[in-house]
Tab-separated table of C-alpha atoms in Angstrom:
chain	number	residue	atom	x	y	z
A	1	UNK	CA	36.513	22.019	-53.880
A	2	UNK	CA	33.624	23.284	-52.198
A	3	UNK	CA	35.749	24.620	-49.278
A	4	UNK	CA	38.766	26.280	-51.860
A	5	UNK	CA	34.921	28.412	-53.112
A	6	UNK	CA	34.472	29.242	-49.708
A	7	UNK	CA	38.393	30.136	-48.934
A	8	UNK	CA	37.950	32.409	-52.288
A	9	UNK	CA	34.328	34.142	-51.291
A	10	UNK	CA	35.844	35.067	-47.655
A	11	UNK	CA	38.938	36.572	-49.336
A	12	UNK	CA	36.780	38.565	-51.816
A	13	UNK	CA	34.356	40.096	-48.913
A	14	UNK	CA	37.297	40.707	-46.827
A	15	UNK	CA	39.150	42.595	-49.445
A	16	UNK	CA	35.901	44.653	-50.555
A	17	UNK	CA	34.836	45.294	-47.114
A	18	UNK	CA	39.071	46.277	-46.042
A	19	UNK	CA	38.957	48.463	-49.498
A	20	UNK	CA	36.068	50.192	-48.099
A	21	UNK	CA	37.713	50.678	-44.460
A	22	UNK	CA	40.731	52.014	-45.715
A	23	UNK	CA	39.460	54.507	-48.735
A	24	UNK	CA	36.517	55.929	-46.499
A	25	UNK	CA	38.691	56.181	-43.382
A	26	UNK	CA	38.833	60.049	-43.884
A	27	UNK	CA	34.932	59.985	-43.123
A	28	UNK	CA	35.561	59.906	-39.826
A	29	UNK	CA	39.341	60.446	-39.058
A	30	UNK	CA	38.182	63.953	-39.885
A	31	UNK	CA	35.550	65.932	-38.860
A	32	UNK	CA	34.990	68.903	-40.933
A	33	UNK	CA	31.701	70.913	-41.330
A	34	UNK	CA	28.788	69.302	-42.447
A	35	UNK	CA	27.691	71.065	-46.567
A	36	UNK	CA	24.860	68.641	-47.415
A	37	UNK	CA	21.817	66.934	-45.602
A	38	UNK	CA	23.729	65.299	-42.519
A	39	UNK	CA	22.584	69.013	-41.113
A	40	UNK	CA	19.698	68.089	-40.566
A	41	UNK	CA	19.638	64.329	-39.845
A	42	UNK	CA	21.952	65.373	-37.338
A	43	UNK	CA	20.044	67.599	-35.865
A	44	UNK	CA	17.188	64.942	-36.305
A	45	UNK	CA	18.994	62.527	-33.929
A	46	UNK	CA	20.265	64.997	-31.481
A	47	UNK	CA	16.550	66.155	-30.897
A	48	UNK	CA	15.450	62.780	-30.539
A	49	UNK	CA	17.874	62.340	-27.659
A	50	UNK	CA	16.299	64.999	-26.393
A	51	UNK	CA	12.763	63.432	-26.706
A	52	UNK	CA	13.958	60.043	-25.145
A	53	UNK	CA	16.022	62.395	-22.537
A	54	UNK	CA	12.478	64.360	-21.919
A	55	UNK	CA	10.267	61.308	-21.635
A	56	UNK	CA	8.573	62.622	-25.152
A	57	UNK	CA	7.650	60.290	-28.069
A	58	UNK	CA	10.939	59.636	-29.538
A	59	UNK	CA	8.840	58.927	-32.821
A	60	UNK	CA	6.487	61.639	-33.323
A	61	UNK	CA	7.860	65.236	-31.555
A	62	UNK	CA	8.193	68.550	-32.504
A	63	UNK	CA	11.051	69.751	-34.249
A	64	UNK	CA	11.469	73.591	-33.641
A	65	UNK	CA	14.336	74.917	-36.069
A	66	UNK	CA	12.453	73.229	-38.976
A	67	UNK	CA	10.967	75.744	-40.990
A	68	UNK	CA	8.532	77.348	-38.015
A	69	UNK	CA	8.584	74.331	-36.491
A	70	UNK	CA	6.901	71.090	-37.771
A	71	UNK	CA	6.291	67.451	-36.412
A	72	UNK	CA	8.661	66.050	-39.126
A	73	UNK	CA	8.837	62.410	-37.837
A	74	UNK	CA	4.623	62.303	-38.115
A	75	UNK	CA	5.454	62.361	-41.768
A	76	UNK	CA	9.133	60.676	-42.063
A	77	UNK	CA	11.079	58.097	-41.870
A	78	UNK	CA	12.733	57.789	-38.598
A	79	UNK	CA	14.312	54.935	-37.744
A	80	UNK	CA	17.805	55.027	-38.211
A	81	UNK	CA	17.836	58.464	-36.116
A	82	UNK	CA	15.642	56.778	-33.154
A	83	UNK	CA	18.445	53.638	-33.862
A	84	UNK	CA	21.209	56.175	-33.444
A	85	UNK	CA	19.902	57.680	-30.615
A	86	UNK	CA	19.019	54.867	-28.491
A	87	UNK	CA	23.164	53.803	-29.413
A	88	UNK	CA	23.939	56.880	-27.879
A	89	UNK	CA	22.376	56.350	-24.986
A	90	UNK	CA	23.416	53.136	-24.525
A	91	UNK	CA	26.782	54.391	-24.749
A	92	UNK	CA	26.488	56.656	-22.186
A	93	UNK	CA	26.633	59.451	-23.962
A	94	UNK	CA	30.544	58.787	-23.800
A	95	UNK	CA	30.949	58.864	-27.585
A	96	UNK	CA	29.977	62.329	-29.094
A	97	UNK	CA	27.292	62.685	-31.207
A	98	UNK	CA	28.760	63.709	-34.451
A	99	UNK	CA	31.552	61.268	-34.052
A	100	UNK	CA	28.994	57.975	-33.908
A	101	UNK	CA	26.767	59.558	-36.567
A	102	UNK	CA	30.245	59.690	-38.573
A	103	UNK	CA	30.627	55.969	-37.813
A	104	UNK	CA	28.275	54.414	-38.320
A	105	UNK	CA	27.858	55.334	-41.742
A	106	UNK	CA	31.093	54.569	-42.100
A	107	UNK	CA	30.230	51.262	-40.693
A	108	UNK	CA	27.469	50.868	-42.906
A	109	UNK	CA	29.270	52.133	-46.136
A	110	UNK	CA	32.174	49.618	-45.722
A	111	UNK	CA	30.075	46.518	-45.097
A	112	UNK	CA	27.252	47.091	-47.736
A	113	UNK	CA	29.371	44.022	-49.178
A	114	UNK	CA	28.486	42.004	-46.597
A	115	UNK	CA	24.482	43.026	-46.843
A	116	UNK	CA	24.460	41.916	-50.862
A	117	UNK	CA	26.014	38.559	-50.315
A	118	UNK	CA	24.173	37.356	-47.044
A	119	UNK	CA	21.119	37.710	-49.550
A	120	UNK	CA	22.464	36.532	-52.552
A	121	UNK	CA	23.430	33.316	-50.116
A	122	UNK	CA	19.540	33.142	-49.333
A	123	UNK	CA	18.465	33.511	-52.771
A	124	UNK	CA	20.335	30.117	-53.618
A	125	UNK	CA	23.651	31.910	-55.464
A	126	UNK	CA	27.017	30.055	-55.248
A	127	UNK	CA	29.828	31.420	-52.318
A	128	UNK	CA	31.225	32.593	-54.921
A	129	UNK	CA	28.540	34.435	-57.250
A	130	UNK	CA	27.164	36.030	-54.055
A	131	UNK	CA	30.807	37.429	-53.132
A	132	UNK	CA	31.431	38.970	-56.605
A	133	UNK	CA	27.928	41.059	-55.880
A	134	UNK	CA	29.731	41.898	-52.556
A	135	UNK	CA	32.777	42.616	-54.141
A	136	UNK	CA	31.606	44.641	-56.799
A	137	UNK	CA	29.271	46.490	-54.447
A	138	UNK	CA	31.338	49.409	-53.746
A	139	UNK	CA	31.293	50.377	-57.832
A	140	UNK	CA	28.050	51.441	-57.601
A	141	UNK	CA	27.417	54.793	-59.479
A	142	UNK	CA	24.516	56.612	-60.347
A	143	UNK	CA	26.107	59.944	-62.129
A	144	UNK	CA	24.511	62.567	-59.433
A	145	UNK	CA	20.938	60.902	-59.288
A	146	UNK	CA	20.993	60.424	-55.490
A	147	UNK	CA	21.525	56.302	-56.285
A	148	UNK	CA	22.707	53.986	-54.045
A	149	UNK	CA	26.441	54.913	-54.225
A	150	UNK	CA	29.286	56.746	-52.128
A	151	UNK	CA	28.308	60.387	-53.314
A	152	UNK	CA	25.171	59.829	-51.977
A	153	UNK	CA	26.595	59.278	-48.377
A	154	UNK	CA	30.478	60.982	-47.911
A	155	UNK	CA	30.853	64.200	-46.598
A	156	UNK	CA	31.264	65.644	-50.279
A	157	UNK	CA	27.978	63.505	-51.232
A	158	UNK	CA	24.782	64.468	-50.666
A	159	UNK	CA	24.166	63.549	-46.958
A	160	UNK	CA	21.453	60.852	-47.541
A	161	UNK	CA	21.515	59.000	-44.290
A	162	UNK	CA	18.580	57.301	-43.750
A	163	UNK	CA	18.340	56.064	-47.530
A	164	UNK	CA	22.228	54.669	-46.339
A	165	UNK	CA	20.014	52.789	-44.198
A	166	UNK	CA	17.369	51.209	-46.695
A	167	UNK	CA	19.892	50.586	-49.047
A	168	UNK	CA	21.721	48.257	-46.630
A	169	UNK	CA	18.801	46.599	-45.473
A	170	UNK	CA	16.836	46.119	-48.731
A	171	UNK	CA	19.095	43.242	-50.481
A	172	UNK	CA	18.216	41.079	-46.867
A	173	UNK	CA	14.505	41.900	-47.298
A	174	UNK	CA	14.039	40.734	-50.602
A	175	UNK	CA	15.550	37.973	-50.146
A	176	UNK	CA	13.910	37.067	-47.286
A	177	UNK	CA	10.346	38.063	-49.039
A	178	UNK	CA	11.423	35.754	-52.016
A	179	UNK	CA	12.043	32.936	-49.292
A	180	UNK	CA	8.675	33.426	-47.325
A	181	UNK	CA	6.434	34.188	-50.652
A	182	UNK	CA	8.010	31.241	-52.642
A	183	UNK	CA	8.503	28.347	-50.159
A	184	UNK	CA	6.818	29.953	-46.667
A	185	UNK	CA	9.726	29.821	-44.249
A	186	UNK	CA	10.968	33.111	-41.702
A	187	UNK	CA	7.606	34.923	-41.447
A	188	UNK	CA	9.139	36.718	-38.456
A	189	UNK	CA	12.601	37.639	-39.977
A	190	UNK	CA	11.066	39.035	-43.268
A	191	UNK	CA	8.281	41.348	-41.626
A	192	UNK	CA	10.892	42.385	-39.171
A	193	UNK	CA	13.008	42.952	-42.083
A	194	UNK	CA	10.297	44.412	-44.525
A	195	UNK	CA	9.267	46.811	-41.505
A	196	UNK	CA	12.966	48.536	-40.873
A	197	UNK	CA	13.450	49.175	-44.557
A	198	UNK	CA	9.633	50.780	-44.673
A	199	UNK	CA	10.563	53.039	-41.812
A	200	UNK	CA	14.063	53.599	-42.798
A	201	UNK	CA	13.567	54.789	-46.301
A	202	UNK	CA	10.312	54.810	-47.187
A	203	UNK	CA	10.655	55.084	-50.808
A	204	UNK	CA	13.020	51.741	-50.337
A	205	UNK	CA	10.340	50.558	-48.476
A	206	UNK	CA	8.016	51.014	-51.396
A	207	UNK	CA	10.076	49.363	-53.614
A	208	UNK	CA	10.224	46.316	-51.463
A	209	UNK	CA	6.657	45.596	-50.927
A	210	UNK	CA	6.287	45.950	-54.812
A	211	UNK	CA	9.163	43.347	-55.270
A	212	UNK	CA	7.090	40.864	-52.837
A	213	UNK	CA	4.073	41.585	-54.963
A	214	UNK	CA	6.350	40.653	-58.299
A	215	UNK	CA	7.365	37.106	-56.433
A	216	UNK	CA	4.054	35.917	-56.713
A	217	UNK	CA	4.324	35.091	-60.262
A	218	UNK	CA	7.807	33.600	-60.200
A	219	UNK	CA	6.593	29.812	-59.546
A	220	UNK	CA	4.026	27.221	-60.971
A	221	UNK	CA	0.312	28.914	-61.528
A	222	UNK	CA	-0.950	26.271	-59.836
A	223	UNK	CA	0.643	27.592	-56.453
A	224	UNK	CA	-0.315	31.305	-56.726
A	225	UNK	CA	-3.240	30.954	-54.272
A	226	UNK	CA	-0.596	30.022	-51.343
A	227	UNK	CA	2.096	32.095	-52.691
A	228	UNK	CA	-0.303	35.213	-52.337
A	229	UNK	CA	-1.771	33.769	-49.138
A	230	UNK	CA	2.074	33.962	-47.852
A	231	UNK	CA	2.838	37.645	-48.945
A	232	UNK	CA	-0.628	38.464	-47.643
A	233	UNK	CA	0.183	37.597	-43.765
A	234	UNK	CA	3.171	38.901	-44.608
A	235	UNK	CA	2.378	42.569	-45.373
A	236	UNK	CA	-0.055	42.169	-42.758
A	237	UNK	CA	2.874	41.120	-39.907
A	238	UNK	CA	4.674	44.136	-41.532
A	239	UNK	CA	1.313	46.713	-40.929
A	240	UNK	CA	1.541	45.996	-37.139
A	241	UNK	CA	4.859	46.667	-36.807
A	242	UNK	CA	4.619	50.065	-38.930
A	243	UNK	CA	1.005	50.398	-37.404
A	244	UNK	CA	2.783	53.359	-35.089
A	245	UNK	CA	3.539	55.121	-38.097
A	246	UNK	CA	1.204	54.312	-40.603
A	247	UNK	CA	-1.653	54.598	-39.050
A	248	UNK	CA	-1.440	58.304	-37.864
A	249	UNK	CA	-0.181	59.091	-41.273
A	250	UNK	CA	-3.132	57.346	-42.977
A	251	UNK	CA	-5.253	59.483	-40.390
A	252	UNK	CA	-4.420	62.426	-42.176
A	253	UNK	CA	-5.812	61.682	-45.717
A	254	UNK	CA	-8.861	61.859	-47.065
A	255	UNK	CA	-10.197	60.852	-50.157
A	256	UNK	CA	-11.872	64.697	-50.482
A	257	UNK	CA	-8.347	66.022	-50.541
A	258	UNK	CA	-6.269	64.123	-52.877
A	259	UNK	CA	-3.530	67.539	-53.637
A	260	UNK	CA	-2.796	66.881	-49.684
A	261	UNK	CA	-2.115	63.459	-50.018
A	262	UNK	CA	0.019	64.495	-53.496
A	263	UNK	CA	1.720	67.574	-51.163
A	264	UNK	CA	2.453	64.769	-48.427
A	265	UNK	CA	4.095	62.625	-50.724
A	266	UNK	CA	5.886	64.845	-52.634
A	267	UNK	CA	7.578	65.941	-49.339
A	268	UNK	CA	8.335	62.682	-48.355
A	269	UNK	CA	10.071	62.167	-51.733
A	270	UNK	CA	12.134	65.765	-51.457
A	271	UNK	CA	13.194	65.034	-48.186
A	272	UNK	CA	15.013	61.588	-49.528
């Protein structure tokens, strides 16, 4: 019985993720111009090629052609271009720029399946509960409000790459918070974890660290102490890996000027 479950969750996350391949082929068969915010995520990664190319800080440089120029990354979330760039490199450069961009959200689009039942699998769900998740992953839909769905991603979306990002990794970080906080097991897996979402999408970063926080009460009162304990060397494993990036952006605010830390924010937010 327990191996027809499995036979029926592989054929359910084989037929979401093979929908996926097949309807969002176009994405990168072909390669119109680009109407939303890919412009400048694009442009994000190709000038941090140039900063890894240069021997600059592929994490905090200048960006010229924004506005009058600004240093964006001091500010934003900047992982996934400093991931894609790195790929790039490692490539060779053989693979054009705009053509592994193209992929891999593709790649990431059509296997956001996969991400939602490797945590519901974690979290304790059935083969087959977890796969249903998976397989009803790609219905997503958010009406326009920049949700975790395709038009927030495709070429006719809204361009939203890095949250593309966040959204696949956030289902494996809260499971693996639940799984640290509740029983204290892969402390080094859920910072890791915690960490790429935070500086991937910061606002899905957010939203993690307040679901670890929420974890704390699901359990016996009697355990809270170690439960908080737990999620307390957690966020703290999670700090030193952000430190890079937190701790220059900290830097910057002062309690004297709260509308900067508002205007900061606010940016942050607008720039998804």
């Amino acid at each position: 019985m327990k191996d027809k479950t499995t036979l029926v969750a592989i054929l359910l996350l084989a037929g979401a993720v093979l929908f996926n391949l097949v309807a969002l082929w176009p994405e990168v068969a072909v390669e119109a111009p680009v109407l939303n915010d890919d412009t400048l995520h694009l442009a994000l990664v190709g000038r941090t090629v140039e900063a890894l190319e240069r021997g600059e800080d592929p994490t905090d440089f200048w960006v010229p052609d924004f506005v009058q120029g600004y240093p964006l990354f001091h500010h934003y979330q900047h992982l996934p271009h400093l991931a894609t760039a790195l790929l790039y490199q490692g490539l060779g450069g053989r693979l054009p720029l705009r053509t592994l961009y193209d992929l891999i959200r593709y790649l990431l689009l059509c296997t956001f399946p996969l991400s939602l039942y490797w945590a519901g699998r974690r979290l304790g769900f059935r083969a087959s509960a977890a796969a249903l998740a998976g397989l009803l992953a790609s219905l997503l839909s958010s009406g326009g409000l920049y949700g975790m769905d395709f038009s927030s991603y495709v070429w006719q979306g809204y361009g939203m790459y890095t949250q593309l990002w966040g959204m696949w990794l956030l289902p494996p970080t809260l499971a693996g918070l639940y799984i640290t906080v509740r029983e204290g097991r892969a402390w080094a897996a859920t910072a890791a974890l915690t960490a790429a979402t935070l500086l991937s999408h910061t606002v899905l970063g957010y939203v993690a660290l307040l679901s670890g926080v929420l974890f704390l009460f699901l359990g016996p009162l009697a355990s809270l102490g170690r439960r908080a304990l737990r999620l307390g060397l957690t966020f703290l494993l999670v700090f030193l890996l952000a430190a890079y990036f937190l701790l220059p952006f900290l830097s910057l605010i002062h309690i004297s000027e709260p509308t900067r830390l508002l205007s900061i924010s606010y940016a942050v937010f607008c720039l998804k």
